[in-house]
Amino acid sequence: MVLTLSSPYIMHKGLFIWMIVCVPRILFAQNIADSISIQNKEKNKSAKTVFPFMFNISSVFYYTQDSKIDKFLGKYGYTQPQQMPVGLRFELAGIPFGGNMVYGLNAGTIVSRQDIVTADISLGIYYRFIHTKKISVLSGVAIGEHFDRVVLDKGLPPNLDSLAIKYNTTLSLHRTGFMVEPTAKFFWYPLQAKKIRIGFFTGIYYNMNFNSRWRVGYYPHGDDTFKNLRKPTQVSTIEEHGWAFSTGLSISF
């Protein structure tokens, strides 16, 4: 029996060879197309959830105390800080390239009633070790400057009273110091849109304020620059260490 090109055997054999050669290529090409499609979908999905900027505003409850200045304030009729002073803090943070590193500028002040003005400003660097669509947890450290001021418009010790008479002005106590603040923060975002999300956060801080000595001086009329008189104040300086807790509103955009 002679087989011809039109023989069913030849046709079946040719079809079998074509399937062996071509089908894997088709399947491989399909896998590549599917892979690219999935990657594009994931990329588009992640792009919608990247928020490179964050603004936080919070109330802060401080447990740090300075017994030296508190004693001075109480002795001469000034309002001492409360057992747990309440502050207000603002933070503007950036998250480059949608990564896990967060860089922030912090500014805060005490708002509860007292005769000592306290404020701080710092730069923070944090790492987001948990980051989902609605939850973020980060930790890091902020480093900056701490500032205290007491306007001596009430009672004065004799040595400062004579200075007030001599310069015919209202004196102030003033000090600044280096601050370090290890931090952990937890964020929850229940409200989300394409370009903004709004949520709440809580923070735990350990304040370490390395204050300089108290200086006595005054602020010339119409000038915010402190003029140091370089006189002893009889107020001891203490380094303040202690816990602080915050809770507030967070907006990512």
mmCIF file of N, CA and C in Angstrom, residues 16-108:
data_model
loop_
_atom_site.group_PDB
_atom_site.id
_atom_site.type_symbol
_atom_site.label_atom_id
_atom_site.label_comp_id
_atom_site.label_asym_id
_atom_site.label_seq_id
_atom_site.Cartn_x
_atom_site.Cartn_y
_atom_site.Cartn_z
ATOM 1 N N PHE A 16 -0.301 16.563 14.556
ATOM 2 C CA PHE A 16 0.309 16.260 15.853
ATOM 3 C C PHE A 16 1.605 17.036 16.023
ATOM 4 N N ILE A 17 2.431 17.070 14.959
ATOM 5 C CA ILE A 17 3.697 17.818 15.022
ATOM 6 C C ILE A 17 3.422 19.310 15.195
ATOM 7 N N TRP A 18 2.423 19.825 14.484
ATOM 8 C CA TRP A 18 2.081 21.267 14.587
ATOM 9 C C TRP A 18 1.665 21.623 16.012
ATOM 10 N N MET A 19 0.902 20.724 16.662
ATOM 11 C CA MET A 19 0.459 20.968 18.025
ATOM 12 C C MET A 19 1.645 20.979 18.985
ATOM 13 N N ILE A 20 2.599 20.061 18.790
ATOM 14 C CA ILE A 20 3.771 20.002 19.653
ATOM 15 C C ILE A 20 4.594 21.279 19.538
ATOM 16 N N VAL A 21 4.725 21.808 18.337
ATOM 17 C CA VAL A 21 5.582 22.972 18.100
ATOM 18 C C VAL A 21 4.879 24.274 18.463
ATOM 19 N N CYS A 22 3.643 24.414 18.095
ATOM 20 C CA CYS A 22 2.981 25.722 18.171
ATOM 21 C C CYS A 22 2.209 25.961 19.462
ATOM 22 N N VAL A 23 1.568 24.915 20.009
ATOM 23 C CA VAL A 23 0.719 25.132 21.180
ATOM 24 C C VAL A 23 1.487 25.685 22.370
ATOM 25 N N PRO A 24 2.697 25.156 22.708
ATOM 26 C CA PRO A 24 3.440 25.748 23.827
ATOM 27 C C PRO A 24 3.727 27.230 23.618
ATOM 28 N N ARG A 25 4.032 27.604 22.343
ATOM 29 C CA ARG A 25 4.300 29.009 22.068
ATOM 30 C C ARG A 25 3.057 29.870 22.320
ATOM 31 N N ILE A 26 1.915 29.365 21.904
ATOM 32 C CA ILE A 26 0.657 30.100 22.104
ATOM 33 C C ILE A 26 0.367 30.254 23.591
ATOM 34 N N LEU A 27 0.544 29.126 24.330
ATOM 35 C CA LEU A 27 0.293 29.179 25.771
ATOM 36 C C LEU A 27 1.266 30.122 26.472
ATOM 37 N N PHE A 28 2.543 30.074 26.066
ATOM 38 C CA PHE A 28 3.561 30.938 26.667
ATOM 39 C C PHE A 28 3.249 32.405 26.404
ATOM 40 N N ALA A 29 2.833 32.686 25.163
ATOM 41 C CA ALA A 29 2.471 34.058 24.820
ATOM 42 C C ALA A 29 1.265 34.509 25.624
ATOM 43 N N GLN A 30 0.310 33.589 25.834
ATOM 44 C CA GLN A 30 -0.873 33.923 26.614
ATOM 45 C C GLN A 30 -0.507 34.204 28.058
ATOM 46 N N ASN A 31 0.447 33.415 28.636
ATOM 47 C CA ASN A 31 0.901 33.631 30.010
ATOM 48 C C ASN A 31 1.555 34.988 30.173
ATOM 49 N N ILE A 32 2.362 35.374 29.163
ATOM 50 C CA ILE A 32 3.017 36.681 29.218
ATOM 51 C C ILE A 32 1.981 37.790 29.200
ATOM 52 N N ALA A 33 0.994 37.654 28.312
ATOM 53 C CA ALA A 33 -0.060 38.670 28.228
ATOM 54 C C ALA A 33 -0.837 38.759 29.531
ATOM 55 N N ASP A 34 -1.166 37.582 30.113
ATOM 56 C CA ASP A 34 -1.895 37.575 31.383
ATOM 57 C C ASP A 34 -1.058 38.192 32.489
ATOM 58 N N SER A 35 0.248 37.869 32.517
ATOM 59 C CA SER A 35 1.147 38.407 33.540
ATOM 60 C C SER A 35 1.228 39.922 33.447
ATOM 61 N N ILE A 36 1.365 40.442 32.206
ATOM 62 C CA ILE A 36 1.435 41.899 32.007
ATOM 63 C C ILE A 36 0.132 42.549 32.453
ATOM 64 N N SER A 37 -0.995 41.890 32.132
ATOM 65 C CA SER A 37 -2.296 42.439 32.524
ATOM 66 C C SER A 37 -2.428 42.504 34.038
ATOM 67 N N ILE A 38 -2.014 41.446 34.731
ATOM 68 C CA ILE A 38 -2.092 41.415 36.196
ATOM 69 C C ILE A 38 -1.183 42.475 36.800
ATOM 70 N N GLN A 39 0.049 42.600 36.255
ATOM 71 C CA GLN A 39 0.981 43.594 36.761
ATOM 72 C C GLN A 39 0.429 44.999 36.578
ATOM 73 N N ASN A 40 -0.178 45.249 35.421
ATOM 74 C CA ASN A 40 -0.755 46.580 35.178
ATOM 75 C C ASN A 40 -1.897 46.869 36.139
ATOM 76 N N LYS A 41 -2.735 45.845 36.400
ATOM 77 C CA LYS A 41 -3.828 46.031 37.341
ATOM 78 C C LYS A 41 -3.308 46.318 38.740
ATOM 79 N N GLU A 42 -2.257 45.555 39.166
ATOM 80 C CA GLU A 42 -1.676 45.782 40.484
ATOM 81 C C GLU A 42 -1.027 47.152 40.559
ATOM 82 N N LYS A 43 -0.356 47.557 39.480
ATOM 83 C CA LYS A 43 0.287 48.868 39.453
ATOM 84 C C LYS A 43 -0.740 49.980 39.554
ATOM 85 N N ASN A 44 -1.834 49.841 38.774
ATOM 86 C CA ASN A 44 -2.884 50.854 38.831
ATOM 87 C C ASN A 44 -3.552 50.875 40.193
ATOM 88 N N LYS A 45 -3.738 49.712 40.784
ATOM 89 C CA LYS A 45 -4.360 49.629 42.102
ATOM 90 C C LYS A 45 -3.492 50.286 43.145
ATOM 91 N N SER A 46 -2.162 50.004 43.111
ATOM 92 C CA SER A 46 -1.253 50.597 44.089
ATOM 93 C C SER A 46 -1.126 52.087 43.882
ATOM 94 N N ALA A 47 -1.217 52.542 42.633
ATOM 95 C CA ALA A 47 -1.097 53.975 42.372
ATOM 96 C C ALA A 47 -2.245 54.743 42.997
ATOM 97 N N LYS A 48 -3.418 54.106 43.055
ATOM 98 C CA LYS A 48 -4.565 54.769 43.634
ATOM 99 C C LYS A 48 -4.472 54.857 45.147
ATOM 100 N N THR A 49 -3.635 54.020 45.784
ATOM 101 C CA THR A 49 -3.568 53.994 47.236
ATOM 102 C C THR A 49 -2.307 54.656 47.773
ATOM 103 N N VAL A 50 -1.536 55.318 46.928
ATOM 104 C CA VAL A 50 -0.336 56.014 47.374
ATOM 105 C C VAL A 50 -0.693 57.446 47.727
ATOM 106 N N PHE A 51 -0.389 57.844 48.964
ATOM 107 C CA PHE A 51 -0.631 59.197 49.433
ATOM 108 C C PHE A 51 0.695 59.767 49.917
ATOM 109 N N PRO A 52 1.339 60.613 49.113
ATOM 110 C CA PRO A 52 2.713 61.047 49.434
ATOM 111 C C PRO A 52 2.816 62.071 50.559
ATOM 112 N N PHE A 53 1.691 62.684 50.967
ATOM 113 C CA PHE A 53 1.749 63.694 52.022
ATOM 114 C C PHE A 53 0.746 63.354 53.126
ATOM 115 N N MET A 54 1.088 63.820 54.339
ATOM 116 C CA MET A 54 0.235 63.527 55.485
ATOM 117 C C MET A 54 0.260 64.722 56.435
ATOM 118 N N PHE A 55 -0.930 65.136 56.895
ATOM 119 C CA PHE A 55 -1.032 66.214 57.869
ATOM 120 C C PHE A 55 -1.744 65.675 59.102
ATOM 121 N N ASN A 56 -1.122 65.847 60.265
ATOM 122 C CA ASN A 56 -1.684 65.357 61.513
ATOM 123 C C ASN A 56 -1.843 66.500 62.503
ATOM 124 N N ILE A 57 -2.952 66.533 63.199
ATOM 125 C CA ILE A 57 -3.181 67.469 64.292
ATOM 126 C C ILE A 57 -3.690 66.672 65.481
ATOM 127 N N SER A 58 -3.128 66.929 66.664
ATOM 128 C CA SER A 58 -3.479 66.089 67.800
ATOM 129 C C SER A 58 -3.364 66.837 69.115
ATOM 130 N N SER A 59 -4.063 66.313 70.114
ATOM 131 C CA SER A 59 -3.888 66.736 71.503
ATOM 132 C C SER A 59 -2.865 65.812 72.146
ATOM 133 N N VAL A 60 -1.963 66.409 72.930
ATOM 134 C CA VAL A 60 -0.891 65.640 73.566
ATOM 135 C C VAL A 60 -0.994 65.792 75.077
ATOM 136 N N PHE A 61 -0.867 64.693 75.783
ATOM 137 C CA PHE A 61 -0.930 64.685 77.245
ATOM 138 C C PHE A 61 0.460 64.328 77.781
ATOM 139 N N TYR A 62 1.035 65.258 78.533
ATOM 140 C CA TYR A 62 2.420 65.115 78.983
ATOM 141 C C TYR A 62 2.484 64.641 80.435
ATOM 142 N N TYR A 63 3.466 63.780 80.696
ATOM 143 C CA TYR A 63 3.716 63.325 82.059
ATOM 144 C C TYR A 63 5.059 63.836 82.597
ATOM 145 N N THR A 64 5.756 64.645 81.811
ATOM 146 C CA THR A 64 7.031 65.197 82.255
ATOM 147 C C THR A 64 6.782 66.378 83.194
ATOM 148 N N GLN A 65 7.637 66.512 84.207
ATOM 149 C CA GLN A 65 7.534 67.611 85.155
ATOM 150 C C GLN A 65 8.922 68.121 85.509
ATOM 151 N N ASP A 66 8.982 69.420 85.844
ATOM 152 C CA ASP A 66 10.217 70.062 86.283
ATOM 153 C C ASP A 66 9.947 70.636 87.669
ATOM 154 N N SER A 67 10.347 69.922 88.688
ATOM 155 C CA SER A 67 10.035 70.324 90.066
ATOM 156 C C SER A 67 10.719 71.632 90.453
ATOM 157 N N LYS A 68 11.848 71.950 89.841
ATOM 158 C CA LYS A 68 12.590 73.167 90.189
ATOM 159 C C LYS A 68 11.823 74.422 89.792
ATOM 160 N N ILE A 69 11.404 74.494 88.517
ATOM 161 C CA ILE A 69 10.674 75.679 88.058
ATOM 162 C C ILE A 69 9.265 75.701 88.654
ATOM 163 N N ASP A 70 8.674 74.535 88.895
ATOM 164 C CA ASP A 70 7.346 74.496 89.521
ATOM 165 C C ASP A 70 7.401 75.106 90.921
ATOM 166 N N LYS A 71 8.460 74.836 91.648
ATOM 167 C CA LYS A 71 8.631 75.394 92.985
ATOM 168 C C LYS A 71 8.772 76.910 92.928
ATOM 169 N N PHE A 72 9.535 77.405 91.960
ATOM 170 C CA PHE A 72 9.706 78.850 91.784
ATOM 171 C C PHE A 72 8.367 79.518 91.452
ATOM 172 N N LEU A 73 7.614 78.941 90.520
ATOM 173 C CA LEU A 73 6.330 79.505 90.123
ATOM 174 C C LEU A 73 5.357 79.561 91.296
ATOM 175 N N GLY A 74 5.296 78.486 92.077
ATOM 176 C CA GLY A 74 4.392 78.455 93.216
ATOM 177 C C GLY A 74 4.784 79.448 94.298
ATOM 178 N N LYS A 75 6.073 79.620 94.516
ATOM 179 C CA LYS A 75 6.557 80.507 95.574
ATOM 180 C C LYS A 75 6.231 81.964 95.296
ATOM 181 N N TYR A 76 6.288 82.375 94.022
ATOM 182 C CA TYR A 76 6.106 83.788 93.688
ATOM 183 C C TYR A 76 4.756 84.092 93.027
ATOM 184 N N GLY A 77 3.800 83.194 93.185
ATOM 185 C CA GLY A 77 2.430 83.480 92.797
ATOM 186 C C GLY A 77 2.069 83.222 91.347
ATOM 187 N N TYR A 78 2.843 82.411 90.649
ATOM 188 C CA TYR A 78 2.538 82.090 89.260
ATOM 189 C C TYR A 78 1.751 80.775 89.181
ATOM 190 N N THR A 79 1.026 80.601 88.087
ATOM 191 C CA THR A 79 0.257 79.371 87.871
ATOM 192 C C THR A 79 1.185 78.258 87.403
ATOM 193 N N GLN A 80 1.244 77.203 88.179
ATOM 194 C CA GLN A 80 2.103 76.072 87.842
ATOM 195 C C GLN A 80 1.440 75.199 86.776
ATOM 196 N N PRO A 81 2.238 74.413 86.051
ATOM 197 C CA PRO A 81 1.655 73.447 85.110
ATOM 198 C C PRO A 81 0.769 72.448 85.836
ATOM 199 N N GLN A 82 -0.244 71.959 85.164
ATOM 200 C CA GLN A 82 -1.117 70.944 85.728
ATOM 201 C C GLN A 82 -0.359 69.635 85.903
ATOM 202 N N GLN A 83 -0.976 68.715 86.634
ATOM 203 C CA GLN A 83 -0.355 67.415 86.819
ATOM 204 C C GLN A 83 -0.139 66.704 85.480
ATOM 205 N N MET A 84 -1.063 66.939 84.540
ATOM 206 C CA MET A 84 -0.923 66.378 83.198
ATOM 207 C C MET A 84 -1.203 67.490 82.180
ATOM 208 N N PRO A 85 -0.185 68.297 81.841
ATOM 209 C CA PRO A 85 -0.405 69.392 80.880
ATOM 210 C C PRO A 85 -0.889 68.858 79.534
ATOM 211 N N VAL A 86 -1.762 69.630 78.897
ATOM 212 C CA VAL A 86 -2.313 69.260 77.595
ATOM 213 C C VAL A 86 -1.713 70.180 76.537
ATOM 214 N N GLY A 87 -1.237 69.596 75.460
ATOM 215 C CA GLY A 87 -0.636 70.363 74.383
ATOM 216 C C GLY A 87 -1.351 70.143 73.064
ATOM 217 N N LEU A 88 -0.986 70.945 72.098
ATOM 218 C CA LEU A 88 -1.501 70.828 70.732
ATOM 219 C C LEU A 88 -0.306 70.665 69.801
ATOM 220 N N ARG A 89 -0.392 69.695 68.914
ATOM 221 C CA ARG A 89 0.747 69.400 68.035
ATOM 222 C C ARG A 89 0.298 69.311 66.583
ATOM 223 N N PHE A 90 1.135 69.858 65.701
ATOM 224 C CA PHE A 90 0.909 69.799 64.256
ATOM 225 C C PHE A 90 2.082 69.057 63.610
ATOM 226 N N GLU A 91 1.769 68.271 62.611
ATOM 227 C CA GLU A 91 2.816 67.536 61.900
ATOM 228 C C GLU A 91 2.508 67.514 60.409
ATOM 229 N N LEU A 92 3.504 67.844 59.607
ATOM 230 C CA LEU A 92 3.422 67.721 58.155
ATOM 231 C C LEU A 92 4.490 66.726 57.726
ATOM 232 N N ALA A 93 4.072 65.654 57.080
ATOM 233 C CA ALA A 93 4.993 64.566 56.750
ATOM 234 C C ALA A 93 4.963 64.261 55.263
ATOM 235 N N GLY A 94 6.084 63.761 54.772
ATOM 236 C CA GLY A 94 6.204 63.326 53.391
ATOM 237 C C GLY A 94 6.631 61.879 53.321
ATOM 238 N N ILE A 95 6.122 61.159 52.312
ATOM 239 C CA ILE A 95 6.443 59.740 52.114
ATOM 240 C C ILE A 95 6.959 59.587 50.689
ATOM 241 N N PRO A 96 8.272 59.721 50.473
ATOM 242 C CA PRO A 96 8.815 59.700 49.105
ATOM 243 C C PRO A 96 8.555 58.377 48.398
ATOM 244 N N PHE A 97 8.106 58.467 47.154
ATOM 245 C CA PHE A 97 7.960 57.330 46.251
ATOM 246 C C PHE A 97 7.004 56.256 46.790
ATOM 247 N N GLY A 98 6.139 56.630 47.736
ATOM 248 C CA GLY A 98 5.195 55.661 48.266
ATOM 249 C C GLY A 98 5.838 54.550 49.061
ATOM 250 N N GLY A 99 7.056 54.780 49.557
ATOM 251 C CA GLY A 99 7.764 53.752 50.312
ATOM 252 C C GLY A 99 7.348 53.700 51.765
ATOM 253 N N ASN A 100 8.209 53.131 52.593
ATOM 254 C CA ASN A 100 7.911 52.964 54.009
ATOM 255 C C ASN A 100 8.606 53.986 54.895
ATOM 256 N N MET A 101 9.479 54.802 54.352
ATOM 257 C CA MET A 101 10.130 55.846 55.133
ATOM 258 C C MET A 101 9.247 57.096 55.157
ATOM 259 N N VAL A 102 9.062 57.651 56.352
ATOM 260 C CA VAL A 102 8.229 58.835 56.545
ATOM 261 C C VAL A 102 9.087 59.918 57.198
ATOM 262 N N TYR A 103 9.075 61.124 56.613
ATOM 263 C CA TYR A 103 9.858 62.249 57.133
ATOM 264 C C TYR A 103 8.889 63.358 57.526
ATOM 265 N N GLY A 104 9.002 63.850 58.773
ATOM 266 C CA GLY A 104 8.017 64.796 59.265
ATOM 267 C C GLY A 104 8.614 66.022 59.935
ATOM 268 N N LEU A 105 7.866 67.122 59.864
ATOM 269 C CA LEU A 105 8.181 68.356 60.583
ATOM 270 C C LEU A 105 7.105 68.527 61.651
ATOM 271 N N ASN A 106 7.534 68.598 62.932
ATOM 272 C CA ASN A 106 6.613 68.663 64.052
ATOM 273 C C ASN A 106 6.741 70.002 64.773
ATOM 274 N N ALA A 107 5.616 70.519 65.230
ATOM 275 C CA ALA A 107 5.606 71.727 66.050
ATOM 276 C C ALA A 107 4.498 71.587 67.077
ATOM 277 N N GLY A 108 4.802 71.917 68.343
ATOM 278 C CA GLY A 108 3.804 71.758 69.386
ATOM 279 C C GLY A 108 3.964 72.774 70.494
#
